[in-house]
Coordinates of C-alpha atoms and ligand atoms in Angstrom, one line a residue:
X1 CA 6.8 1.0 -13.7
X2 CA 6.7 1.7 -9.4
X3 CA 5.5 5.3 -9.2
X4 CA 4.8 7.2 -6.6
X5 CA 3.1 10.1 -7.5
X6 CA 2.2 11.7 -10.6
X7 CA 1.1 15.4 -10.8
X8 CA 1.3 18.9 -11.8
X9 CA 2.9 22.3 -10.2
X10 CA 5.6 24.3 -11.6
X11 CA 9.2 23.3 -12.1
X12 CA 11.0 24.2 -9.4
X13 CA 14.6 23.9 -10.2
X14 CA 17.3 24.3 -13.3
X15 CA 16.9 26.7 -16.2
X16 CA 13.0 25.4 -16.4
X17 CA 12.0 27.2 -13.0
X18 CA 8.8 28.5 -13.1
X19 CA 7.1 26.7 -15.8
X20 CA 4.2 24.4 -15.5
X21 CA 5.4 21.1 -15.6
X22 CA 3.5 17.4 -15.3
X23 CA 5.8 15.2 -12.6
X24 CA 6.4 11.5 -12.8
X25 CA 8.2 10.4 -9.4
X26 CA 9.4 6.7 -9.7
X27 CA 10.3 4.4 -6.8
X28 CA 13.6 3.5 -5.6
X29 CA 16.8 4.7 -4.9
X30 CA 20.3 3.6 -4.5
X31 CA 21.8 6.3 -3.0
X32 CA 21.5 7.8 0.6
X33 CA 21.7 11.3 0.6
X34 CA 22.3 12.6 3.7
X35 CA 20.1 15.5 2.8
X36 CA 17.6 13.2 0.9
X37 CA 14.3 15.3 1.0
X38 CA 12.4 12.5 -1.0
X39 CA 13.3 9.0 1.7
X40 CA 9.2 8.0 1.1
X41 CA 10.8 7.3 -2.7
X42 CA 12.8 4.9 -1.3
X43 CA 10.3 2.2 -1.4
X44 CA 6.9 1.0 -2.6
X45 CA 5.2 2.8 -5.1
X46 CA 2.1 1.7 -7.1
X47 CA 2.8 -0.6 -9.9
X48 CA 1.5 0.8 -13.2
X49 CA 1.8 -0.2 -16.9
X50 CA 2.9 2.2 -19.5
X51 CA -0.2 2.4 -20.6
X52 CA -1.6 3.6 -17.0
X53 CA 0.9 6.0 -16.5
X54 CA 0.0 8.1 -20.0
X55 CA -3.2 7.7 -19.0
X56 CA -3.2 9.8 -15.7
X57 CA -0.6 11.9 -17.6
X58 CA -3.1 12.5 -20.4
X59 CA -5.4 14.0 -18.0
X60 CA -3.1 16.4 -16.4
X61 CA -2.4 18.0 -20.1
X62 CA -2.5 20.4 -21.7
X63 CA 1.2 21.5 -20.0
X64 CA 4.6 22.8 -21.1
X65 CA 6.8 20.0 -19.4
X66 CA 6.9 16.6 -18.5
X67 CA 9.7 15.7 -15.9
X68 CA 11.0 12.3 -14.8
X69 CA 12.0 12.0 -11.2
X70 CA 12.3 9.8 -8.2
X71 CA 14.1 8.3 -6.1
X72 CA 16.5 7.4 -9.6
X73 CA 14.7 7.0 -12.4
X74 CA 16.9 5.1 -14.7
X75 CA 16.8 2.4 -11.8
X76 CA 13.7 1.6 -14.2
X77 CA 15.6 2.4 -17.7
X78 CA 14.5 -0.5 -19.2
X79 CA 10.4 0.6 -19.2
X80 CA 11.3 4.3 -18.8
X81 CA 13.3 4.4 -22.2
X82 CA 10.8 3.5 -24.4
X83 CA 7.9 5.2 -22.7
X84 CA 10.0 8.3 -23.1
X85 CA 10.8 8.0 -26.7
X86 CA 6.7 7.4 -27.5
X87 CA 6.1 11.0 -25.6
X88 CA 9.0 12.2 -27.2
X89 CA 6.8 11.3 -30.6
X90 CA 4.1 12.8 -29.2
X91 CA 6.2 16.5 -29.6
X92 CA 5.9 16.5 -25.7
X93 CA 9.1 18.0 -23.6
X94 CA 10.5 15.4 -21.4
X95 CA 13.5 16.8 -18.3
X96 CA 15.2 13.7 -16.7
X97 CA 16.1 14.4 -12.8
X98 CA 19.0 11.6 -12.6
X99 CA 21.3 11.3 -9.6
X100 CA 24.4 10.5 -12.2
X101 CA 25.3 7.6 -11.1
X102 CA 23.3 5.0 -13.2
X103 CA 24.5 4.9 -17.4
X104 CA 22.5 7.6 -19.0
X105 CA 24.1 6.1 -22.7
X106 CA 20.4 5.2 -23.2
X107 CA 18.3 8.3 -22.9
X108 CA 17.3 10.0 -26.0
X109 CA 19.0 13.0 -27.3
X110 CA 15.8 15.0 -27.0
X111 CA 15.6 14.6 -23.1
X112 CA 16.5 17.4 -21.5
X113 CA 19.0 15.5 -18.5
X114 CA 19.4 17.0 -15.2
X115 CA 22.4 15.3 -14.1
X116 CA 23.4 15.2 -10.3
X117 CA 27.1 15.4 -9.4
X118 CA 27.2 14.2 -5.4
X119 CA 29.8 16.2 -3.4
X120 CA 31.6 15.1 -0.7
X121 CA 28.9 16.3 2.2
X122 CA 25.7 14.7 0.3
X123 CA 27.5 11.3 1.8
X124 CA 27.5 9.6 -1.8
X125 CA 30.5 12.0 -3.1
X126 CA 32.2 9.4 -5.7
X127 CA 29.2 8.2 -7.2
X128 CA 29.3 9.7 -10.6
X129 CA 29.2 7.8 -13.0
X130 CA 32.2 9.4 -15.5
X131 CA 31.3 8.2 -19.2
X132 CA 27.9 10.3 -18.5
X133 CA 29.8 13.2 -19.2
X134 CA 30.4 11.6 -22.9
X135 CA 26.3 12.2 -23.1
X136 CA 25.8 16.0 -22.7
X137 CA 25.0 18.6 -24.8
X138 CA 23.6 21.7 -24.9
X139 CA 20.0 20.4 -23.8
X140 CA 21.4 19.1 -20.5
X141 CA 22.3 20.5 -17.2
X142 CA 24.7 19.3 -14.6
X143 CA 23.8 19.8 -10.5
X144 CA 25.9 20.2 -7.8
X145 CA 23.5 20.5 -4.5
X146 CA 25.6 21.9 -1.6
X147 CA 26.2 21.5 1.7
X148 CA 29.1 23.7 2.8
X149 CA 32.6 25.0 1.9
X150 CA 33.7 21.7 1.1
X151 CA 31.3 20.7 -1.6
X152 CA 31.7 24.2 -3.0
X153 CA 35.0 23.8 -3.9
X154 CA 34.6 20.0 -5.4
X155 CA 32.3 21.8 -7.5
X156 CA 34.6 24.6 -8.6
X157 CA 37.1 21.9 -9.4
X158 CA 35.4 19.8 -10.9
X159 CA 33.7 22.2 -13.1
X160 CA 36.9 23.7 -14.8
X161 CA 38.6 20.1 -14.3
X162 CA 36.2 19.0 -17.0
X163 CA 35.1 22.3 -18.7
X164 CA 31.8 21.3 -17.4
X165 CA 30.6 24.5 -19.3
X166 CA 31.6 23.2 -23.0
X167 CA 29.9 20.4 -22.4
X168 CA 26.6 21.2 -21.0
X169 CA 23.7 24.2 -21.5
X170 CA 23.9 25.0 -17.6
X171 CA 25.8 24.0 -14.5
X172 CA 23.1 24.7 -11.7
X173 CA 24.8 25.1 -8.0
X174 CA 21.9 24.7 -5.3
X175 CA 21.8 25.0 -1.6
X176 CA 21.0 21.6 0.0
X177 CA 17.8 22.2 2.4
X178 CA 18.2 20.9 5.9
X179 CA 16.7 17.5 6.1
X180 CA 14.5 19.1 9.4
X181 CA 13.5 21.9 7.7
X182 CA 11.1 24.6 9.5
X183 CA 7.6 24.8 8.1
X184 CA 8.9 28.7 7.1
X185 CA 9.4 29.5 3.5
X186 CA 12.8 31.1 4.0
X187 CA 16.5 31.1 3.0
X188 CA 17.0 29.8 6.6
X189 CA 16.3 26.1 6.2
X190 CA 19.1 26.7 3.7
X191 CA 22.3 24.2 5.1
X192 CA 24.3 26.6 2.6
X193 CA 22.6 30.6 2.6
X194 CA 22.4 31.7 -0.9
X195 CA 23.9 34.5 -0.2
X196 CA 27.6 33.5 0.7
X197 CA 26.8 30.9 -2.2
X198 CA 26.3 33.4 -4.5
X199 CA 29.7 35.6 -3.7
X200 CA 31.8 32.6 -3.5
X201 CA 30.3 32.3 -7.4
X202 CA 31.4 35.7 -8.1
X203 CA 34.3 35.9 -6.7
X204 CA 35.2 32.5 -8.4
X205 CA 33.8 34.1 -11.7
X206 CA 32.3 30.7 -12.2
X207 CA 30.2 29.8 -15.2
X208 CA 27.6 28.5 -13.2
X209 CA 23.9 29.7 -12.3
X210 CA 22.5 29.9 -8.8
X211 CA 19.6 27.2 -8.6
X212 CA 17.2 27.9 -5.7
X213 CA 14.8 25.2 -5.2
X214 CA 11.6 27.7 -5.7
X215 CA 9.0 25.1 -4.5
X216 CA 10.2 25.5 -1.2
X217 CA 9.4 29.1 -1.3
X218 CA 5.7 29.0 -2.3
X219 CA 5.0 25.8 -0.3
X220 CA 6.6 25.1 2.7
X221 CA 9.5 23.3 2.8
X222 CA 7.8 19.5 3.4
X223 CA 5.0 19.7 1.8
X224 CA 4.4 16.8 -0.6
X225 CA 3.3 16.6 -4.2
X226 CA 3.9 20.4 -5.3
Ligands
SF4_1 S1 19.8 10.4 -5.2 FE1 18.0 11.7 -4.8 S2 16.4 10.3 -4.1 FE2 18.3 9.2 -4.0 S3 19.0 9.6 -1.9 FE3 20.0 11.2 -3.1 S4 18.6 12.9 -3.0 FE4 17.4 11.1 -2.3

């Protein structure tokens, strides 16, 4: 596999904030985000066999999680896969970050998928790949980062379009952070401010859970490897 860092900090996102969790970030991505916070993904990365990888991973245990990340992970499905279903035998957790637009038909039930939706703002609205909704369940988690009015309400439609809430354990709405962002560990560097996020979501009575990005609260914004 290309990887570009592996290490341990505390989830920062979807209904696993907060707890300790060992990070895999693979190289490579398809997509250009116009918000992109992780562009030194985009290429490079260290090559390392399967065997490598558990290694360094085996030294950063004991811990609670183990997430996939990138870049796009399944860019690399074809090591990734297996790797994740000898963990999986392991009895280790496994949470997939995915941007949603590569087949995710492959990942084992027992990953916990963290599936991107792209709106319209993120420059890559369109991507999402449909059939990936055939592959949730209550384990998974559907994304929506956002930008402004406009990908707000993609995600409200697209939510009750799709009864996004039948089919998955969480539908996570998070601000997109400015690509620029201030070296401040505030709601500022927020492109959408939580708080008129979080009263459209009421008013909407939308079955969907605010998703701050909580890394970016205890670290500053650009730091790197937390
Ligand atoms: S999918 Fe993720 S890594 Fe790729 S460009 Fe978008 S935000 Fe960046």
């Amino acid at each position: 596999m290309h990887i570009i860092e592996i290490y341990k900090s505390v989830q920062g996102e979807s209904s696993f904030a907060g707890l300790p969790c060992i990070f895999v970030r693979l190289a490579g991505c398809n997509l250009r985000c116009t918000w992109c916070d992780s562009e030194y993904t985009f290429t490079g990365g260290k090559k390392m066999s399967l065997e490598e990888v558990e290694d360094v991973v085996a030294a950063l245990l004991p811990c609670t999680l183990i997430e996939f990340t990138g870049g796009e992970p399944m860019l690399q499905e074809k090591e990734l896969v297996p790797f994740m279903q000898r963990l999986l035998a392991h009895g280790h957790t496994l949470l997939l970050e995915t941007s949603g637009e590569r087949p995710l038909q492959a990942v084992p039930k027992q990953v916990h998928k963290i599936v991107d939706v792209k709106c319209p703002q993120s420059g890559e609205g369109g991507t999402f790949h449909r059939p990936n909704l055939e592959t949730l369940g209550p384990g998974d988690e559907v994304k929506f980062v956002l930008a402004g009015r406009e990908d707000y309400e993609f995600a409200r439609a697209f939510i009750r379009e799709h009864k996004l809430n039948e089919r998955a354990g969480q539908i996570l709405l998070s601000p997109a952070f400015k690509k620029h962002a201030t070296p401040e560990r505030t709601t500022e560097n927020c492109m959408l401010d939580p708080r008129q996020l979080t009263e459209w979501m009421l008013a909407d009575q939308l079955p969907a859970r605010l998703s701050l990005q909580i890394h970016k609260y205890i670290w500053p914004p650009q730091q790197k490897g937390v």
